[in-house]
Short mmCIF file of C-alpha atoms in Angstrom, two decimals:
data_model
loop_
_atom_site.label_atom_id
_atom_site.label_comp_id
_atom_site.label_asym_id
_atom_site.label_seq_id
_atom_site.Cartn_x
_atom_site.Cartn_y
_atom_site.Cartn_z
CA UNK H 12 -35.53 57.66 -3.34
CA UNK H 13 -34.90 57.73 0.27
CA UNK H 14 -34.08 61.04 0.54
CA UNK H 15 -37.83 62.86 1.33
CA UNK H 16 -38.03 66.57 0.20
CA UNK H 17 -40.12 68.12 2.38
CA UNK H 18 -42.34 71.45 1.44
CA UNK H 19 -43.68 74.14 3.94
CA UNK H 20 -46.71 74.64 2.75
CA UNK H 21 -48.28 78.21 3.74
CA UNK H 22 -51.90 79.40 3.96
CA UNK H 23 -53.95 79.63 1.16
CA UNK H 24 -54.42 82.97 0.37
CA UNK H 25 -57.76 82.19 -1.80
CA UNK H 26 -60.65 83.67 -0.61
CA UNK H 27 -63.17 80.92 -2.34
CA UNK H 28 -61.62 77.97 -1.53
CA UNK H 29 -64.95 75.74 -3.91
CA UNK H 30 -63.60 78.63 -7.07
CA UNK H 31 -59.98 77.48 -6.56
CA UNK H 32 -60.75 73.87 -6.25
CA UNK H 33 -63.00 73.64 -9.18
CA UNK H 34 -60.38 75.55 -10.90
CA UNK H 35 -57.50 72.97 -9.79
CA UNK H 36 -60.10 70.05 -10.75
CA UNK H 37 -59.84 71.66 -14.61
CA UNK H 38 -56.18 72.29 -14.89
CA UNK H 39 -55.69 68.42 -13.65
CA UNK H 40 -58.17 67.18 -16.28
CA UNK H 41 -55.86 68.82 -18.66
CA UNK H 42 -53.02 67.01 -17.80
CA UNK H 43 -54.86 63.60 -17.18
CA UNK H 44 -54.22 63.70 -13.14
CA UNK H 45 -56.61 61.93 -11.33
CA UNK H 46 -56.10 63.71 -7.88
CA UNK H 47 -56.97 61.27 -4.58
CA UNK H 48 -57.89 63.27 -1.40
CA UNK H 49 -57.54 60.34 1.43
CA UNK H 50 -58.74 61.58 4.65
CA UNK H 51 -59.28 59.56 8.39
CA UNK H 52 -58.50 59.92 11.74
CA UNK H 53 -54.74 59.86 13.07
CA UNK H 54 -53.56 55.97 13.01
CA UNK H 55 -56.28 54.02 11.22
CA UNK H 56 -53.91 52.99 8.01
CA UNK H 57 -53.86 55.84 6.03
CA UNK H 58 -49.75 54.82 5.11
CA UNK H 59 -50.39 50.75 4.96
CA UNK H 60 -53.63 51.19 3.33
CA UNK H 61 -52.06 53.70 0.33
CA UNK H 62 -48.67 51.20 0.28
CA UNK H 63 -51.54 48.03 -0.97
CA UNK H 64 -53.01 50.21 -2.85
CA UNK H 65 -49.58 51.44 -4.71
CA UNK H 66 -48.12 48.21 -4.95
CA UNK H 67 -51.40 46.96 -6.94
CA UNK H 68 -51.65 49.39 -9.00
CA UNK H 69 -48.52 51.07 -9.59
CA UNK H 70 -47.66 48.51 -12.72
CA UNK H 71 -50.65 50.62 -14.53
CA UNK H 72 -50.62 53.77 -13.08
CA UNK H 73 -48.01 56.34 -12.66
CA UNK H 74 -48.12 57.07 -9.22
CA UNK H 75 -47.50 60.17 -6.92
CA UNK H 76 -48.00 60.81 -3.05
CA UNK H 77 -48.18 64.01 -0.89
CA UNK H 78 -47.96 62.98 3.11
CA UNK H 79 -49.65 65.78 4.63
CA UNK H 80 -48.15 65.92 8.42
CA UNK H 81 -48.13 68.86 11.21
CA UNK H 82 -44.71 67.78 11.55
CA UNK H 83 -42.51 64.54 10.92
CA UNK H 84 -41.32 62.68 7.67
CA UNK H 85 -42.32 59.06 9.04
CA UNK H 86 -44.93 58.14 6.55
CA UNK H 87 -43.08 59.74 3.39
CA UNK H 88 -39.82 57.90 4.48
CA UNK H 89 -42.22 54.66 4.61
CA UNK H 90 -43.67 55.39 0.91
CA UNK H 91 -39.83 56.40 -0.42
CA UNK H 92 -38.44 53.75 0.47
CA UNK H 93 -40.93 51.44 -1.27
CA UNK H 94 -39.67 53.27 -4.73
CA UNK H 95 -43.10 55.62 -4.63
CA UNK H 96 -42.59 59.02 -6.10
CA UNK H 97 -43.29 60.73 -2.36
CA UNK H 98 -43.16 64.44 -0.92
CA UNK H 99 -43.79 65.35 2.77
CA UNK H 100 -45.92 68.25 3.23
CA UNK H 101 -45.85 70.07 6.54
CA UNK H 102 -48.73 71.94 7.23
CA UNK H 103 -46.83 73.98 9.97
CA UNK H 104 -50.01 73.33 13.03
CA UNK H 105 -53.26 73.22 10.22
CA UNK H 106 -55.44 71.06 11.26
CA UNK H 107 -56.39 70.31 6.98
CA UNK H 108 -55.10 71.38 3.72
CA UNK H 109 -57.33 73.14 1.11
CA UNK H 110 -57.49 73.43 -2.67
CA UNK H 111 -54.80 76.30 -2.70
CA UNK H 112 -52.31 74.38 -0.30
CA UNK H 113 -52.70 71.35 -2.26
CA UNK H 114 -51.47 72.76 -5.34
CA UNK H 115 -48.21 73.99 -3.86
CA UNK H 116 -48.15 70.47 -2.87
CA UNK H 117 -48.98 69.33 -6.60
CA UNK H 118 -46.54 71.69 -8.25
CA UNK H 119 -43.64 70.26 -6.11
CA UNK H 120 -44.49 66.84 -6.77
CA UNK H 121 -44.57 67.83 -10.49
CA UNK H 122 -47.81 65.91 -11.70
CA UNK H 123 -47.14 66.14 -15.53
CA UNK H 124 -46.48 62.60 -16.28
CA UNK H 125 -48.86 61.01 -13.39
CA UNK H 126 -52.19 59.22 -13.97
CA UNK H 127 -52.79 59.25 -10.01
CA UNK H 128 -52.15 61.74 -7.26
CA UNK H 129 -52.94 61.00 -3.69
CA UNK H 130 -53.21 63.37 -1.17
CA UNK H 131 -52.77 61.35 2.38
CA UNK H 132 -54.49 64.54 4.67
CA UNK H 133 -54.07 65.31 7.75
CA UNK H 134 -55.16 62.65 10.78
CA UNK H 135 -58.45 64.12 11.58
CA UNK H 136 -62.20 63.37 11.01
CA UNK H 137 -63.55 66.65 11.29
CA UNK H 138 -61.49 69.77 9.65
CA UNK H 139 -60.17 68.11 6.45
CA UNK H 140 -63.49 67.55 5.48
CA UNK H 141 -64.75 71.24 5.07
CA UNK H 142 -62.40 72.07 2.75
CA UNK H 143 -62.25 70.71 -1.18
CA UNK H 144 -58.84 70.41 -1.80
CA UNK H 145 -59.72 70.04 -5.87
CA UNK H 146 -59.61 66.17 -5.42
CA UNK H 147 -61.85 63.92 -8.22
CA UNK H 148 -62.92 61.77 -5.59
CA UNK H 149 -62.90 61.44 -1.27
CA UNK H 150 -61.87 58.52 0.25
CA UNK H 151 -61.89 58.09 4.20
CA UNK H 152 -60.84 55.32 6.10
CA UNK H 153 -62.24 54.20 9.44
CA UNK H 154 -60.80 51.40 11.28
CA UNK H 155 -62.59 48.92 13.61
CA UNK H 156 -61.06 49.93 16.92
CA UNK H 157 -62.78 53.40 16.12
CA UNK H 158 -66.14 52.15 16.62
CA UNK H 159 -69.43 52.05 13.87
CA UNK H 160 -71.09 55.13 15.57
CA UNK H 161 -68.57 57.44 14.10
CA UNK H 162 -70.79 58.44 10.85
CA UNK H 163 -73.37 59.61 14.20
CA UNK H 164 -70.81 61.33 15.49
CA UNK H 165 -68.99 63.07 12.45
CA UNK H 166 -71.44 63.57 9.80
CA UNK H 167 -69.87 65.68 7.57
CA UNK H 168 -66.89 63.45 6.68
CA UNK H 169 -69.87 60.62 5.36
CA UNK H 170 -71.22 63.31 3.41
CA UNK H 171 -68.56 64.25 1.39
CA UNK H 172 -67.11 61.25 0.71
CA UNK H 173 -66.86 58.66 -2.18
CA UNK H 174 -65.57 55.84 -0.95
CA UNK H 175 -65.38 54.22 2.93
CA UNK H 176 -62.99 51.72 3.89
CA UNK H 177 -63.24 49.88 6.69
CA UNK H 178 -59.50 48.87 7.76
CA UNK H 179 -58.33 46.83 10.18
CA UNK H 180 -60.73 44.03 9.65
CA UNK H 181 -58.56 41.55 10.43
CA UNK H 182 -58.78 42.45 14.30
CA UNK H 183 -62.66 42.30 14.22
CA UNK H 184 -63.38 39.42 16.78
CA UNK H 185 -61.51 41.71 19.61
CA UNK H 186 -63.70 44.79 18.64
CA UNK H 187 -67.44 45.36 19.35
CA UNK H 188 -67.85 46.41 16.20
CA UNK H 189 -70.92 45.71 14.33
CA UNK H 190 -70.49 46.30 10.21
CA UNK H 191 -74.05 46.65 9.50
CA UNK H 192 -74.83 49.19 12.14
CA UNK H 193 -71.52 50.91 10.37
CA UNK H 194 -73.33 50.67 7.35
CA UNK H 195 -75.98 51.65 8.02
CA UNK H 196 -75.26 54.84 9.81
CA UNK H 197 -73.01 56.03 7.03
CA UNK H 198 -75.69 55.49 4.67
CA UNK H 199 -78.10 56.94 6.81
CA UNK H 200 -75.71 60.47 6.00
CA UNK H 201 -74.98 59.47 2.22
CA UNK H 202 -76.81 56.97 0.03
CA UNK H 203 -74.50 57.35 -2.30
CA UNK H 204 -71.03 55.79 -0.68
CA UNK H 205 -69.14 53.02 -1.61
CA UNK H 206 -68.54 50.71 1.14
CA UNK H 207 -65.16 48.67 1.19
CA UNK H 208 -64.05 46.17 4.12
CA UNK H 209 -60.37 45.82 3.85
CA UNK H 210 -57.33 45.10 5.93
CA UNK H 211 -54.02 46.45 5.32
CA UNK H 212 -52.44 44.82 6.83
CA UNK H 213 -53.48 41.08 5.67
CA UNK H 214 -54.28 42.35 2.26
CA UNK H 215 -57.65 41.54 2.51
CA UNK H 216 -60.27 43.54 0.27
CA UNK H 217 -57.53 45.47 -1.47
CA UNK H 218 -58.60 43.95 -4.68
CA UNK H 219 -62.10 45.39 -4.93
CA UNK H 220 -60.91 48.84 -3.78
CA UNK H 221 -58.42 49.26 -6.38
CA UNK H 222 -60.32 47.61 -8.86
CA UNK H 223 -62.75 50.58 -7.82
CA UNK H 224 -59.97 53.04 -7.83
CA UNK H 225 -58.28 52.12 -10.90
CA UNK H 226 -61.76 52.42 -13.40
CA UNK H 227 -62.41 55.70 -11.51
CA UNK H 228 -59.22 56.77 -13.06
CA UNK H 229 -59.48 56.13 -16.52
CA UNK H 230 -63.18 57.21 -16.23
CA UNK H 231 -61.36 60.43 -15.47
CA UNK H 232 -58.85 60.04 -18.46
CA UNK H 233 -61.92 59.25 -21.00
CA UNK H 234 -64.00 61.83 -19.92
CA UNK F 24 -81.37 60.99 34.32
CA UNK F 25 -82.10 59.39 31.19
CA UNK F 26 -83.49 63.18 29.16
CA UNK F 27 -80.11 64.58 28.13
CA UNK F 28 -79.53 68.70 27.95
CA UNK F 29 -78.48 69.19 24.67
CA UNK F 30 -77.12 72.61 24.39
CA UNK F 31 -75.74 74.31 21.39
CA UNK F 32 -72.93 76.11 22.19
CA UNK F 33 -71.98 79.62 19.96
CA UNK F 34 -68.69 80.29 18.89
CA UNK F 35 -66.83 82.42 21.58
CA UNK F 36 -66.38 86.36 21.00
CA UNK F 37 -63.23 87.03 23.04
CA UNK F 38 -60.51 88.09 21.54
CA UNK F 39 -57.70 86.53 24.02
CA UNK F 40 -58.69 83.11 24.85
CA UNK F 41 -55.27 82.51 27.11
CA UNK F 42 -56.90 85.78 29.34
CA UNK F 43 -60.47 84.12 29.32
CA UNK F 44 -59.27 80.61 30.28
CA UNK F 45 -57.24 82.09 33.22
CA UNK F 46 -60.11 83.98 34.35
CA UNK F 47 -61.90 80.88 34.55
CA UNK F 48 -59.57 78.76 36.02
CA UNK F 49 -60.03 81.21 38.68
CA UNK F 50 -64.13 81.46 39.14
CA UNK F 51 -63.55 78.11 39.24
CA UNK F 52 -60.84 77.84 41.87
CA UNK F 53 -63.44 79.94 43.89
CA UNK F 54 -66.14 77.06 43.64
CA UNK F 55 -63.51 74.36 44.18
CA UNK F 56 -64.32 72.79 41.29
CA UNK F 57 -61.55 70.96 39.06
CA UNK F 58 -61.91 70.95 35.85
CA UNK F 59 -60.37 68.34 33.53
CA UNK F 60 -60.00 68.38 29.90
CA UNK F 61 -59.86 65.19 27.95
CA UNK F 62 -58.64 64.83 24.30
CA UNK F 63 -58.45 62.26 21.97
CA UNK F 64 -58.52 61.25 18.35
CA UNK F 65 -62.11 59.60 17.34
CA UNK F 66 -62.86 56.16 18.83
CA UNK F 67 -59.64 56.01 21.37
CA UNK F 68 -62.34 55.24 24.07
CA UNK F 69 -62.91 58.20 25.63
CA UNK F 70 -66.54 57.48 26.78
CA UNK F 71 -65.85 54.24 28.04
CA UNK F 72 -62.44 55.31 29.83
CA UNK F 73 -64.51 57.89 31.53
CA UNK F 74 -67.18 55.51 32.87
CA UNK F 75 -64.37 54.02 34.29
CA UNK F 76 -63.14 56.64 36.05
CA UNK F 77 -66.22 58.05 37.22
CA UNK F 78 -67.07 54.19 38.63
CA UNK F 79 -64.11 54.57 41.01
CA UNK F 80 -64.82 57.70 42.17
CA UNK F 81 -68.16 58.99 42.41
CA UNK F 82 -68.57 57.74 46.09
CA UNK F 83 -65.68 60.45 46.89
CA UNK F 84 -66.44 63.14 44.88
CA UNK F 85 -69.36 64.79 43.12
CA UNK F 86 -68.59 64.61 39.29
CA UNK F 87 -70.52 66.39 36.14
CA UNK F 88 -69.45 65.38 32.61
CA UNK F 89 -69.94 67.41 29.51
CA UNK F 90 -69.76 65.42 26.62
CA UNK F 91 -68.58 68.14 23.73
CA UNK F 92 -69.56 66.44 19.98
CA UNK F 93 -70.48 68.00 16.42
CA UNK F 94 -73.22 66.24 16.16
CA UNK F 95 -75.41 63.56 17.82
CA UNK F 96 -75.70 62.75 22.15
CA UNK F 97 -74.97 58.86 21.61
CA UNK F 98 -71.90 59.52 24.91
CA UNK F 99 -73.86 61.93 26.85
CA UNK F 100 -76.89 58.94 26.67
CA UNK F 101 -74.22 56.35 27.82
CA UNK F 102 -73.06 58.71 30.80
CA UNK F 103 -77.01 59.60 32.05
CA UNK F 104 -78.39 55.96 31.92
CA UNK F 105 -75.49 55.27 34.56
CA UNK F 106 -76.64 57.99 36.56
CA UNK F 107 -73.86 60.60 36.09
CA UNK F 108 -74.75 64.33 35.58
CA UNK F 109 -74.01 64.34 31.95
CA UNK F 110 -74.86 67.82 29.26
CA UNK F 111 -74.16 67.27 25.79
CA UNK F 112 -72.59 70.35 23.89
CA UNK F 113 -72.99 70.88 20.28
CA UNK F 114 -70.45 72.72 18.32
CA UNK F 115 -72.26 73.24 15.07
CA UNK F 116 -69.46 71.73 13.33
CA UNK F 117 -66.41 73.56 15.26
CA UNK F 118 -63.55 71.16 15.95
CA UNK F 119 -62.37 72.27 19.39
CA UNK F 120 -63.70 73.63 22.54
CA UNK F 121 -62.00 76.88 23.73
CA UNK F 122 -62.18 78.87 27.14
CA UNK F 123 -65.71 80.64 26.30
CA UNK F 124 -67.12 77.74 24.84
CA UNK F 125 -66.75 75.70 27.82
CA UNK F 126 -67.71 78.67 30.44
CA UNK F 127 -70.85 78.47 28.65
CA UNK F 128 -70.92 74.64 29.07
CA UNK F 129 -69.96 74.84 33.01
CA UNK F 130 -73.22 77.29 32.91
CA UNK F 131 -75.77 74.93 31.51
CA UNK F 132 -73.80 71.70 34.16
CA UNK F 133 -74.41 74.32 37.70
CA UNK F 134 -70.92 73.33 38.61
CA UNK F 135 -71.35 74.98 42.36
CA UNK F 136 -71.55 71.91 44.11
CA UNK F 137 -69.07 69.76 41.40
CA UNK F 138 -65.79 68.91 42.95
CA UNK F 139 -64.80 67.81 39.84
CA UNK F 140 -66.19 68.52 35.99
CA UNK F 141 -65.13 66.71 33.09
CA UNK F 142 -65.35 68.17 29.47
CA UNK F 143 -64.69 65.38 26.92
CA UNK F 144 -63.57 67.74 23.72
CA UNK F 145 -64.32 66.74 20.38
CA UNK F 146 -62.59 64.12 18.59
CA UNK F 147 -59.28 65.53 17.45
CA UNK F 148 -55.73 65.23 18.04
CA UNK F 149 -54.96 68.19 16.49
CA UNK F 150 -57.56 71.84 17.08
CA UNK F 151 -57.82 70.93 20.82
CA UNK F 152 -55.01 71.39 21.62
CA UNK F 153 -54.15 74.75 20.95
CA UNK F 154 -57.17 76.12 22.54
CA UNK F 155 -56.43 76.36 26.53
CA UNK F 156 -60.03 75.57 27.97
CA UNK F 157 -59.70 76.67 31.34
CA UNK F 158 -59.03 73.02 32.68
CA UNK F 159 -56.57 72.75 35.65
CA UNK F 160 -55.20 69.41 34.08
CA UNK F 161 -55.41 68.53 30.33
CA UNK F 162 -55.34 64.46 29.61
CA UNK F 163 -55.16 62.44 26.29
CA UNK F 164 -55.63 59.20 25.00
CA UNK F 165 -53.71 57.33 22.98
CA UNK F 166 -55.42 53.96 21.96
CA UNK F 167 -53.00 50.70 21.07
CA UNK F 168 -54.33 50.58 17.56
CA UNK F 169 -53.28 54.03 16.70
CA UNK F 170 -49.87 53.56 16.86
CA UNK F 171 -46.74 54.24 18.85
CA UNK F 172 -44.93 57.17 16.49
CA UNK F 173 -48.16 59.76 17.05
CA UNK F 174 -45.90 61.98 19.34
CA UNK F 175 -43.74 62.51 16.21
CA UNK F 176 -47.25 63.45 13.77
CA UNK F 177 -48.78 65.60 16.57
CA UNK F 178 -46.07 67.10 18.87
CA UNK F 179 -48.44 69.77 20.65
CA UNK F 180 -51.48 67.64 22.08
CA UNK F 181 -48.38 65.38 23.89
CA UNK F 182 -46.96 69.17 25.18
CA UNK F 183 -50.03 70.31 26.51
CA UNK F 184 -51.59 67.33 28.14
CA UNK F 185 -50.03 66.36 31.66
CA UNK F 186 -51.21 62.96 31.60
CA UNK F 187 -51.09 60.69 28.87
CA UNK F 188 -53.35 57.21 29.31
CA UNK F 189 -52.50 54.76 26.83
CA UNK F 190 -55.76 52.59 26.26
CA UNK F 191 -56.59 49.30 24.78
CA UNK F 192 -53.68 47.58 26.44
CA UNK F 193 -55.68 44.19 26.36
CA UNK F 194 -55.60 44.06 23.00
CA UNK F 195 -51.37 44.71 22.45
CA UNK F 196 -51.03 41.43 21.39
CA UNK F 197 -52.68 42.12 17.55
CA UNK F 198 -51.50 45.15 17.11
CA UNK F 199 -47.58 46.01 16.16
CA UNK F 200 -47.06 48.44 19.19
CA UNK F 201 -43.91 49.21 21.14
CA UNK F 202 -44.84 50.71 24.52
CA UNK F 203 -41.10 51.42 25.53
CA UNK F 204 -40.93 53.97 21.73
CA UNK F 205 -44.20 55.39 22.94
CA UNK F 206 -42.94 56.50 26.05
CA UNK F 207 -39.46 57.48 24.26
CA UNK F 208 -41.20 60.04 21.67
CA UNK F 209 -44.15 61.23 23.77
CA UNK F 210 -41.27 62.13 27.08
CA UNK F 211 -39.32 63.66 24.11
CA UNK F 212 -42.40 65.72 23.26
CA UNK F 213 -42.77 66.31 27.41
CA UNK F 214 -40.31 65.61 29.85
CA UNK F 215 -43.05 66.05 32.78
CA UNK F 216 -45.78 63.83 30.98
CA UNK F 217 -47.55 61.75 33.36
CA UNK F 218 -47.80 57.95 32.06
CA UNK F 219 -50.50 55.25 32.45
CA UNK F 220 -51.36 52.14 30.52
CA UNK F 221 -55.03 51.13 30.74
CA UNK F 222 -57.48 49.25 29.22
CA UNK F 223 -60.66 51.08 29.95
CA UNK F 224 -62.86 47.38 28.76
CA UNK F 225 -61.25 45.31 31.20
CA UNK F 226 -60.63 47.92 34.02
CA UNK F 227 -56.56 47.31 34.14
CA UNK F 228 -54.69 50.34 35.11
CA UNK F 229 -57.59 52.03 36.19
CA UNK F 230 -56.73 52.13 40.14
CA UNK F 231 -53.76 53.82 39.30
CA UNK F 232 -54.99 56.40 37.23
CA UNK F 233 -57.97 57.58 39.32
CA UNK F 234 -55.51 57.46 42.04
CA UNK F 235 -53.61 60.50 40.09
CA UNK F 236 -56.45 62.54 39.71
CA UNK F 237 -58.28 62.01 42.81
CA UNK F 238 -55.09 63.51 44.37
CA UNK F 239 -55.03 66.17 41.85
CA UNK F 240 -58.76 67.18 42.95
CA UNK F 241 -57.71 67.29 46.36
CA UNK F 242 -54.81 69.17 45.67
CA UNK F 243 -56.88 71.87 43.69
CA UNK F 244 -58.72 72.49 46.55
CA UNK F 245 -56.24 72.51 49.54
CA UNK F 246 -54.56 75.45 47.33
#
């Protein structure tokens, strides 16, 4: 497993992007995929965070991972080597993927026989949240070094996402960080999102966010 | 000081942004103004690094920030209540600043008597840099809890910047960082990069820093 293959992925050539997600959405229902979009800003635990989450769940689930990077195989290596069916995706400079890149990424990692498909985006808080890459559900992941005014300061990521965790708890007494302003200011931009404190790297929290993730899946699968 | 300009800024309508930027550069050179560009990914402690700066300096030169967000004026409030010349610029959602954008920006700040103006870009490590703004100097952040292999995930912001400030230093102790791999991957990214640790919350490293671009102003206009 430690050898990475690594796709190119080119522009979408789409000219809906919401048509071509809805229509990726349907084929993956077909085939029982649940497909993950996990989006955040560049080093808040995208990789440590999805490793947890894979080692909880991956005695359940069939698991695959896309690493969506500008350039570099660093977080794919990471993933491979922990036995995770992984493929690097190099966006060649794009700032986000969108529903048409992410199935080139889907067809490479050959989703037949997987319950769950993650899709680790690109590092960034603003782009990758404009497009739908055909994902069931948006997770995001801000870390407490980042600061609780982000949902002020990037709405639109709030808006369209499912799920918030808030990583790096573990480092919370060296941050002015204040988790009910956090919440709420991203509730303040959507009612609607789940709120999960977690750290990675401790473990903490893991268990209530994959509990989360894993009856969001075979909601999917019933459906 | 405490009323902030908020001004909307419209996407720019030249066609050759490299050709716009230079012109700028050079209105600007005519004013003696420098203009710095800073980038970094969301909560790497821009605002706060800049309050900094502008602490050390103001009694030498006369400095105007524009604080460039999609949304909200929670920096450009921070800036005015300590009595800098602060704008806010909206982007309507855009994820980078390029050269137009910012002319229009420098407009709305009356930059004439400015020795120095400082546009803090939009949270991103990736759509910033590839726009040339019209700055003389571009600078990043790179905060400790990000992570030391970033150079290798976003190769161009590292090329275009010519000083890199790594922030958060006071907190290296909780965080698996390696300062010496930083250096390694971001001087492999750009020989010529300019390198200083600081921690913008306790004021460490700061001296040095300002140092550099004091003498950079200066520089500018001696030319």
């Amino acid at each position: 497993m430690d050898q990475v293959k690594v796709i190119k992925i080119k522009e979408s050539v789409f000219a809906d992007n919401d048509v071509q997600a809805d229509r990726l959405r349907q084929e993956l229902k077909k085939e029982n995929t649940f497909l993950l979009n996990l989006m955040s800003s560049p080093g808040s635990g995208k990789t440590t965070t999805l490793l947890r989450t894979v080692e909880k769940l991956k005695d359940r689930l069939k698991i695959g991972i896309m690493e969506a990077d500008i350039d570099s195989a660093v977080d794919a290596e990471i993933m491979a080597k922990k036995g995770v069916k992984t493929i690097q995706l190099h966006t060649g400079g794009m700032c986000h993927l969108d529903a048409g890149m992410t199935e080139q990424g889907l067809k490479e990692l050959e989703t037949g026989d997987l319950d769950l498909a993650i899709l680790e985006n690109v590092g960034n808080l603003v782009c990758p949240a404009e497009f739908d890459t055909g994902a069931v559900k948006n997770v995001m992941i801000l870390s407490v070094p980042e600061g609780h005014d982000k949902p002020l300061k990037y709405p639109l990521i709030f808006q369209v996402c499912d799920v918030l965790l808030v990583n790096k708890i573990d480092v919370l007494d060296y941050f002015d960080f204040d988790m009910a302003k956090l919440k709420e200011y991203a509730w303040m931009r959507n009612p609607e999102l789940k709120i999960f404190p977690i750290s990675a790297r401790t473990g903490e929290g893991i268990e209530a966010w994959t509990a989360w993730l894993y009856e969001a899946v075979l909601e999917w699968n019933r459906k």
